[in-house]
PDB file of C-alpha atoms in Angstrom:
ATOM      1  CA  MET A  26      26.835 -11.038 -63.026  1.00  0.00           C
ATOM      2  CA  ALA A  27      28.986 -13.971 -62.089  1.00  0.00           C
ATOM      3  CA  THR A  28      30.005 -17.228 -63.680  1.00  0.00           C
ATOM      4  CA  ASN A  29      31.178 -20.542 -62.227  1.00  0.00           C
ATOM      5  CA  LEU A  30      30.998 -19.493 -58.610  1.00  0.00           C
ATOM      6  CA  PRO A  31      32.093 -22.129 -56.083  1.00  0.00           C
ATOM      7  CA  SER A  32      29.408 -24.364 -54.611  1.00  0.00           C
ATOM      8  CA  ASP A  33      30.346 -23.317 -51.077  1.00  0.00           C
ATOM      9  CA  LEU A  34      29.828 -19.633 -51.910  1.00  0.00           C
ATOM     10  CA  LEU A  35      28.967 -17.732 -48.748  1.00  0.00           C
ATOM     11  CA  GLU A  36      28.197 -14.293 -50.076  1.00  0.00           C
ATOM     12  CA  PHE A  37      27.223 -12.720 -53.374  1.00  0.00           C
ATOM     13  CA  VAL A  38      27.502  -8.946 -53.706  1.00  0.00           C
ATOM     14  CA  VAL A  39      25.819  -7.558 -56.797  1.00  0.00           C
ATOM     15  CA  ILE A  40      26.314  -3.804 -56.602  1.00  0.00           C
ATOM     16  CA  ARG A  41      28.664  -2.352 -54.046  1.00  0.00           C
ATOM     17  CA  ALA A  42      27.758   1.247 -53.298  1.00  0.00           C
ATOM     18  CA  ARG A  43      26.342   4.473 -54.655  1.00  0.00           C
ATOM     19  CA  PRO A  44      26.961   6.225 -57.036  1.00  0.00           C
ATOM     20  CA  CYS A  45      27.213   2.891 -58.948  1.00  0.00           C
ATOM     21  CA  MET A  46      23.661   1.635 -58.698  1.00  0.00           C
ATOM     22  CA  LEU A  47      21.076  -0.117 -60.796  1.00  0.00           C
ATOM     23  CA  LEU A  48      18.620   2.094 -62.646  1.00  0.00           C
ATOM     24  CA  LEU A  49      15.473   0.155 -63.553  1.00  0.00           C
ATOM     25  CA  ASP A  50      12.587   1.482 -65.653  1.00  0.00           C
ATOM     26  CA  GLY A  51       9.947  -1.112 -64.710  1.00  0.00           C
ATOM     27  CA  SER A  52       9.494  -2.196 -68.331  1.00  0.00           C
ATOM     28  CA  GLY A  53      11.605  -5.329 -68.493  1.00  0.00           C
ATOM     29  CA  ASP A  54      14.801  -4.194 -66.779  1.00  0.00           C
ATOM     30  CA  TYR A  55      16.357  -6.689 -64.377  1.00  0.00           C
ATOM     31  CA  ILE A  56      19.593  -8.473 -63.596  1.00  0.00           C
ATOM     32  CA  TYR A  57      20.273 -12.103 -62.810  1.00  0.00           C
ATOM     33  CA  PRO A  58      23.266 -14.340 -62.101  1.00  0.00           C
ATOM     34  CA  THR A  59      24.724 -16.627 -64.735  1.00  0.00           C
ATOM     35  CA  ALA A  60      26.160 -18.778 -61.963  1.00  0.00           C
ATOM     36  CA  ALA A  61      24.740 -22.232 -61.292  1.00  0.00           C
ATOM     37  CA  ALA A  62      21.189 -22.065 -59.958  1.00  0.00           C
ATOM     38  CA  SER A  63      22.226 -24.135 -56.947  1.00  0.00           C
ATOM     39  CA  ASN A  64      24.211 -21.182 -55.609  1.00  0.00           C
ATOM     40  CA  PHE A  65      20.924 -19.453 -54.871  1.00  0.00           C
ATOM     41  CA  ALA A  66      18.799 -22.424 -53.851  1.00  0.00           C
ATOM     42  CA  TRP A  67      18.744 -21.802 -50.115  1.00  0.00           C
ATOM     43  CA  GLY A  68      17.277 -25.207 -49.322  1.00  0.00           C
ATOM     44  CA  GLN A  69      16.683 -25.328 -45.578  1.00  0.00           C
ATOM     45  CA  SER A  70      19.774 -23.257 -44.825  1.00  0.00           C
ATOM     46  CA  ASP A  71      19.932 -19.885 -43.147  1.00  0.00           C
ATOM     47  CA  PHE A  72      20.085 -16.970 -45.598  1.00  0.00           C
ATOM     48  CA  THR A  73      19.812 -13.206 -45.913  1.00  0.00           C
ATOM     49  CA  ILE A  74      18.564 -11.155 -48.858  1.00  0.00           C
ATOM     50  CA  GLU A  75      19.116  -7.425 -48.555  1.00  0.00           C
ATOM     51  CA  MET A  76      19.426  -4.244 -50.594  1.00  0.00           C
ATOM     52  CA  TRP A  77      18.804  -0.526 -50.670  1.00  0.00           C
ATOM     53  CA  ALA A  78      15.850   0.517 -52.848  1.00  0.00           C
ATOM     54  CA  TYR A  79      14.504   3.844 -54.089  1.00  0.00           C
ATOM     55  CA  THR A  80      11.332   4.453 -56.078  1.00  0.00           C
ATOM     56  CA  THR A  81       9.125   7.457 -56.671  1.00  0.00           C
ATOM     57  CA  SER A  82       5.931   5.458 -56.138  1.00  0.00           C
ATOM     58  CA  VAL A  83       5.306   2.628 -53.690  1.00  0.00           C
ATOM     59  CA  ALA A  84       1.579   2.233 -54.335  1.00  0.00           C
ATOM     60  CA  THR A  85       1.967  -0.202 -57.219  1.00  0.00           C
ATOM     61  CA  LEU A  86       3.238  -3.781 -57.015  1.00  0.00           C
ATOM     62  CA  GLN A  87       6.985  -3.725 -57.688  1.00  0.00           C
ATOM     63  CA  THR A  88       9.431  -6.598 -57.484  1.00  0.00           C
ATOM     64  CA  LEU A  89      12.743  -6.317 -55.661  1.00  0.00           C
ATOM     65  CA  TYR A  90      13.776 -10.001 -55.725  1.00  0.00           C
ATOM     66  CA  ASP A  91      12.186 -13.093 -57.234  1.00  0.00           C
ATOM     67  CA  SER A  92      13.568 -16.627 -57.461  1.00  0.00           C
ATOM     68  CA  GLY A  93      10.748 -18.146 -59.476  1.00  0.00           C
ATOM     69  CA  GLY A  94       7.596 -20.125 -58.934  1.00  0.00           C
ATOM     70  CA  GLY A  95       7.041 -22.841 -56.379  1.00  0.00           C
ATOM     71  CA  LEU A  96       9.001 -22.875 -53.149  1.00  0.00           C
ATOM     72  CA  SER A  97      10.973 -19.732 -53.890  1.00  0.00           C
ATOM     73  CA  PRO A  98      11.285 -16.373 -52.114  1.00  0.00           C
ATOM     74  CA  ARG A  99       9.891 -13.118 -53.470  1.00  0.00           C
ATOM     75  CA  LEU A 100      10.417  -9.634 -52.014  1.00  0.00           C
ATOM     76  CA  GLN A 101       8.180  -6.775 -53.193  1.00  0.00           C
ATOM     77  CA  PHE A 102       6.642  -3.391 -52.507  1.00  0.00           C
ATOM     78  CA  SER A 103       2.848  -3.692 -52.597  1.00  0.00           C
ATOM     79  CA  ASN A 104       0.208  -1.080 -51.732  1.00  0.00           C
ATOM     80  CA  SER A 105       2.825   1.005 -49.922  1.00  0.00           C
ATOM     81  CA  LYS A 106       3.973  -1.939 -47.815  1.00  0.00           C
ATOM     82  CA  LEU A 107       6.975  -4.291 -47.919  1.00  0.00           C
ATOM     83  CA  ILE A 108       5.945  -7.927 -48.375  1.00  0.00           C
ATOM     84  CA  TYR A 109       7.715 -11.281 -48.417  1.00  0.00           C
ATOM     85  CA  SER A 110       6.056 -14.131 -50.297  1.00  0.00           C
ATOM     86  CA  VAL A 111       6.726 -17.837 -50.744  1.00  0.00           C
ATOM     87  CA  ASN A 112       4.997 -20.106 -53.243  1.00  0.00           C
ATOM     88  CA  GLY A 113       2.787 -17.234 -54.361  1.00  0.00           C
ATOM     89  CA  GLN A 114       1.447 -16.567 -50.870  1.00  0.00           C
ATOM     90  CA  VAL A 115       2.302 -13.607 -48.634  1.00  0.00           C
ATOM     91  CA  ALA A 116       4.246 -14.947 -45.649  1.00  0.00           C
ATOM     92  CA  ILE A 117       5.077 -11.624 -43.962  1.00  0.00           C
ATOM     93  CA  GLN A 118       3.475  -8.262 -44.611  1.00  0.00           C
ATOM     94  CA  GLY A 119       5.160  -5.112 -43.394  1.00  0.00           C
ATOM     95  CA  THR A 120       3.317  -2.673 -41.172  1.00  0.00           C
ATOM     96  CA  THR A 121       5.073   0.569 -42.122  1.00  0.00           C
ATOM     97  CA  THR A 122       3.420   2.731 -44.779  1.00  0.00           C
ATOM     98  CA  LEU A 123       6.139   3.526 -47.293  1.00  0.00           C
ATOM     99  CA  SER A 124       6.728   6.888 -48.960  1.00  0.00           C
ATOM    100  CA  GLY A 125       7.884   7.544 -52.504  1.00  0.00           C
ATOM    101  CA  SER A 126      11.221   9.175 -53.358  1.00  0.00           C
ATOM    102  CA  THR A 127      12.823   7.644 -50.269  1.00  0.00           C
ATOM    103  CA  TRP A 128      15.742   5.257 -49.873  1.00  0.00           C
ATOM    104  CA  TYR A 129      14.865   2.133 -47.871  1.00  0.00           C
ATOM    105  CA  HIS A 130      17.057  -0.691 -46.662  1.00  0.00           C
ATOM    106  CA  VAL A 131      15.087  -3.931 -46.984  1.00  0.00           C
ATOM    107  CA  ALA A 132      16.120  -7.346 -45.699  1.00  0.00           C
ATOM    108  CA  VAL A 133      14.729 -10.807 -45.134  1.00  0.00           C
ATOM    109  CA  SER A 134      16.711 -13.223 -43.004  1.00  0.00           C
ATOM    110  CA  ARG A 135      16.127 -16.821 -41.927  1.00  0.00           C
ATOM    111  CA  GLU A 136      17.529 -18.391 -38.782  1.00  0.00           C
ATOM    112  CA  GLY A 137      16.683 -22.065 -38.427  1.00  0.00           C
ATOM    113  CA  ASP A 138      12.933 -22.281 -38.969  1.00  0.00           C
ATOM    114  CA  THR A 139      12.271 -18.580 -38.297  1.00  0.00           C
ATOM    115  CA  THR A 140      12.225 -15.909 -41.001  1.00  0.00           C
ATOM    116  CA  ARG A 141      12.053 -12.179 -40.296  1.00  0.00           C
ATOM    117  CA  LEU A 142      11.450  -9.144 -42.504  1.00  0.00           C
ATOM    118  CA  PHE A 143      13.205  -5.823 -41.879  1.00  0.00           C
ATOM    119  CA  LEU A 144      12.778  -2.263 -43.121  1.00  0.00           C
ATOM    120  CA  ASN A 145      15.528   0.220 -42.289  1.00  0.00           C
ATOM    121  CA  GLY A 146      16.740  -2.195 -39.637  1.00  0.00           C
ATOM    122  CA  GLN A 147      13.380  -2.511 -37.859  1.00  0.00           C
ATOM    123  CA  GLN A 148      11.469  -5.778 -37.905  1.00  0.00           C
ATOM    124  CA  GLU A 149       8.286  -5.639 -39.959  1.00  0.00           C
ATOM    125  CA  GLY A 150       5.464  -7.972 -39.038  1.00  0.00           C
ATOM    126  CA  PRO A 151       5.796 -11.082 -36.872  1.00  0.00           C
ATOM    127  CA  ASP A 152       8.310 -13.904 -36.967  1.00  0.00           C
ATOM    128  CA  TRP A 153       7.283 -16.454 -39.568  1.00  0.00           C
ATOM    129  CA  THR A 154       7.728 -20.167 -38.926  1.00  0.00           C
ATOM    130  CA  ASP A 155       9.598 -21.203 -42.055  1.00  0.00           C
ATOM    131  CA  GLU A 156      10.301 -24.859 -42.819  1.00  0.00           C
ATOM    132  CA  THR A 157      10.518 -24.241 -46.561  1.00  0.00           C
ATOM    133  CA  ASN A 158      13.048 -26.182 -48.603  1.00  0.00           C
ATOM    134  CA  TYR A 159      13.774 -23.327 -51.005  1.00  0.00           C
ATOM    135  CA  VAL A 160      14.503 -24.053 -54.657  1.00  0.00           C
ATOM    136  CA  ASN A 161      15.899 -21.967 -57.506  1.00  0.00           C
ATOM    137  CA  THR A 162      15.936 -22.337 -61.291  1.00  0.00           C
ATOM    138  CA  ALA A 163      18.341 -21.260 -64.014  1.00  0.00           C
ATOM    139  CA  ASN A 164      18.922 -17.530 -64.485  1.00  0.00           C
ATOM    140  CA  ARG A 165      17.396 -16.808 -61.099  1.00  0.00           C
ATOM    141  CA  PRO A 166      16.982 -14.871 -58.936  1.00  0.00           C
ATOM    142  CA  ARG A 167      15.865 -11.776 -60.762  1.00  0.00           C
ATOM    143  CA  ILE A 168      16.533  -8.384 -59.240  1.00  0.00           C
ATOM    144  CA  GLY A 169      13.974  -5.824 -60.384  1.00  0.00           C
ATOM    145  CA  LEU A 170      11.350  -7.974 -62.159  1.00  0.00           C
ATOM    146  CA  ASN A 171       9.307 -11.031 -61.328  1.00  0.00           C
ATOM    147  CA  VAL A 172       9.796 -14.252 -63.252  1.00  0.00           C
ATOM    148  CA  ASP A 173       6.616 -13.703 -65.269  1.00  0.00           C
ATOM    149  CA  GLY A 174       8.126 -10.524 -66.690  1.00  0.00           C
ATOM    150  CA  ILE A 175       5.724  -8.196 -64.889  1.00  0.00           C
ATOM    151  CA  HIS A 176       5.610  -6.000 -61.784  1.00  0.00           C
ATOM    152  CA  GLY A 177       8.973  -4.433 -62.594  1.00  0.00           C
ATOM    153  CA  PHE A 178      10.729  -2.123 -60.190  1.00  0.00           C
ATOM    154  CA  VAL A 179      10.887   1.555 -61.160  1.00  0.00           C
ATOM    155  CA  GLY A 180      13.829   3.270 -59.534  1.00  0.00           C
ATOM    156  CA  ASN A 181      17.206   2.333 -58.106  1.00  0.00           C
ATOM    157  CA  ASN A 182      18.604  -0.733 -56.346  1.00  0.00           C
ATOM    158  CA  ASP A 183      21.932  -0.548 -54.581  1.00  0.00           C
ATOM    159  CA  SER A 184      24.191  -2.736 -52.458  1.00  0.00           C
ATOM    160  CA  VAL A 185      22.303  -5.957 -53.178  1.00  0.00           C
ATOM    161  CA  ARG A 186      23.748  -8.703 -50.994  1.00  0.00           C
ATOM    162  CA  LEU A 187      22.720 -12.368 -50.902  1.00  0.00           C
ATOM    163  CA  THR A 188      24.246 -14.380 -48.095  1.00  0.00           C
ATOM    164  CA  ARG A 189      23.997 -18.037 -47.102  1.00  0.00           C
ATOM    165  CA  LEU A 190      23.782 -17.187 -43.424  1.00  0.00           C
ATOM    166  CA  CYS A 191      21.425 -15.325 -41.100  1.00  0.00           C
ATOM    167  CA  ARG A 192      22.674 -11.770 -40.598  1.00  0.00           C
ATOM    168  CA  TYR A 193      19.761 -10.265 -38.701  1.00  0.00           C
ATOM    169  CA  THR A 194      17.749 -11.716 -35.828  1.00  0.00           C
ATOM    170  CA  GLU A 195      16.751  -8.436 -34.195  1.00  0.00           C
ATOM    171  CA  ASN A 196      16.614  -4.732 -34.990  1.00  0.00           C
ATOM    172  CA  PHE A 197      19.883  -3.340 -36.372  1.00  0.00           C
ATOM    173  CA  THR A 198      21.477  -0.272 -37.947  1.00  0.00           C
ATOM    174  CA  PRO A 199      21.493  -0.711 -41.743  1.00  0.00           C
ATOM    175  CA  PRO A 200      24.929  -0.616 -43.372  1.00  0.00           C
ATOM    176  CA  ALA A 201      25.601   2.854 -44.768  1.00  0.00           C
ATOM    177  CA  ALA A 202      28.997   2.243 -46.366  1.00  0.00           C
ATOM    178  CA  GLN A 203      29.822  -0.180 -49.151  1.00  0.00           C
ATOM    179  CA  PHE A 204      30.176  -3.786 -48.073  1.00  0.00           C
ATOM    180  CA  THR A 205      33.711  -4.649 -47.027  1.00  0.00           C
ATOM    181  CA  GLN A 206      33.288  -8.337 -47.875  1.00  0.00           C
ATOM    182  CA  SER A 207      33.159  -8.758 -51.614  1.00  0.00           C
ATOM    183  CA  LEU A 208      33.583 -11.337 -54.344  1.00  0.00           C
ATOM    184  CA  LEU A 209      35.857  -9.256 -56.507  1.00  0.00           C
ATOM    185  CA  SER A 210      38.245 -12.185 -56.669  1.00  0.00           C
ATOM    186  CA  TYR A 211      35.474 -14.053 -58.509  1.00  0.00           C
ATOM    187  CA  LEU A 212      33.828 -11.155 -60.301  1.00  0.00           C
ATOM    188  CA  GLY A 213      37.014  -9.709 -61.710  1.00  0.00           C
ATOM    189  CA  GLU A 214      37.673  -6.041 -62.252  1.00  0.00           C
ATOM    190  CA  ILE A 215      34.972  -3.423 -62.123  1.00  0.00           C
ATOM    191  CA  VAL A 216      35.345  -1.018 -65.020  1.00  0.00           C
ATOM    192  CA  GLU A 217      33.384   2.225 -65.132  1.00  0.00           C
ATOM    193  CA  ASN A 218      33.038   3.884 -68.514  1.00  0.00           C
ATOM    194  CA  LEU A 219      30.358   6.007 -70.194  1.00  0.00           C
ATOM    195  CA  GLY A 220      27.802   5.449 -67.478  1.00  0.00           C
ATOM    196  CA  ARG A 221      28.110   1.685 -67.410  1.00  0.00           C
ATOM    197  CA  VAL A 222      29.654  -0.673 -64.919  1.00  0.00           C
ATOM    198  CA  THR A 223      31.030  -3.941 -66.262  1.00  0.00           C
ATOM    199  CA  PHE A 224      31.572  -7.091 -64.222  1.00  0.00           C
ATOM    200  CA  THR A 225      34.043  -9.443 -65.841  1.00  0.00           C
ATOM    201  CA  ALA A 226      33.994 -13.076 -64.755  1.00  0.00           C
ATOM    202  CA  GLY A 227      35.999 -15.587 -66.728  1.00  0.00           C
ATOM    203  CA  ALA A 228      34.928 -15.376 -70.365  1.00  0.00           C
ATOM    204  CA  SER A 229      31.640 -13.640 -69.603  1.00  0.00           C
ATOM    205  CA  ILE A 230      31.180  -9.875 -69.652  1.00  0.00           C
ATOM    206  CA  LEU A 231      27.873  -8.447 -68.500  1.00  0.00           C
ATOM    207  CA  ASP A 232      26.874  -4.769 -68.363  1.00  0.00           C
ATOM    208  CA  PHE A 233      24.468  -2.998 -66.031  1.00  0.00           C
ATOM    209  CA  LEU A 234      23.100   0.515 -66.499  1.00  0.00           C
ATOM    210  CA  VAL A 235      24.073   2.821 -63.650  1.00  0.00           C
ATOM    211  CA  THR A 236      23.407   6.407 -62.709  1.00  0.00           C
ATOM    212  CA  ASP A 237      25.537   8.964 -60.890  1.00  0.00           C
TER     213      ASP A 237
END
């Protein structure tokens, strides 16, 4: 999705707005950055992971975001709930029972040593005391599949945004329009043709399946 991003990168926008969205079949589909892994190693910094997600079934375990094993973040739907896990353990479990065939805005945001989980702008579960020094490995994070190649997401992801700052500390109105802050200067032109959207970055060209 992006190559040779600067080390002081503040924001990484994957997909900007419907109708250009990821379509994932749950059987190995995912996307990942080709940028240096350090861009997505949050360390002990503030960060925000957010996206819109749509799936017909929320009862099964499905992966929205996964940075790998160890001290890495993972965001999933599980048993009709939104969960946030670190080091293989659930840190925050949502309280809202999710419904299939529904668009949800999901977000996890850390401020200092406090991490919060949000669904449609409403905090899910309690504040979590988070002193994790987050790591990341090459070709991570994955959007739509966990790093073991299982628990794939079946449906659509849209407006994925990864930010090295805390955006949400309390309930908020989820963004409805496309993000105005983008990395198009780094990602190059977006070309739509025959149902595909192509991000061009330097010498690398990567394609993602989209649906109208």
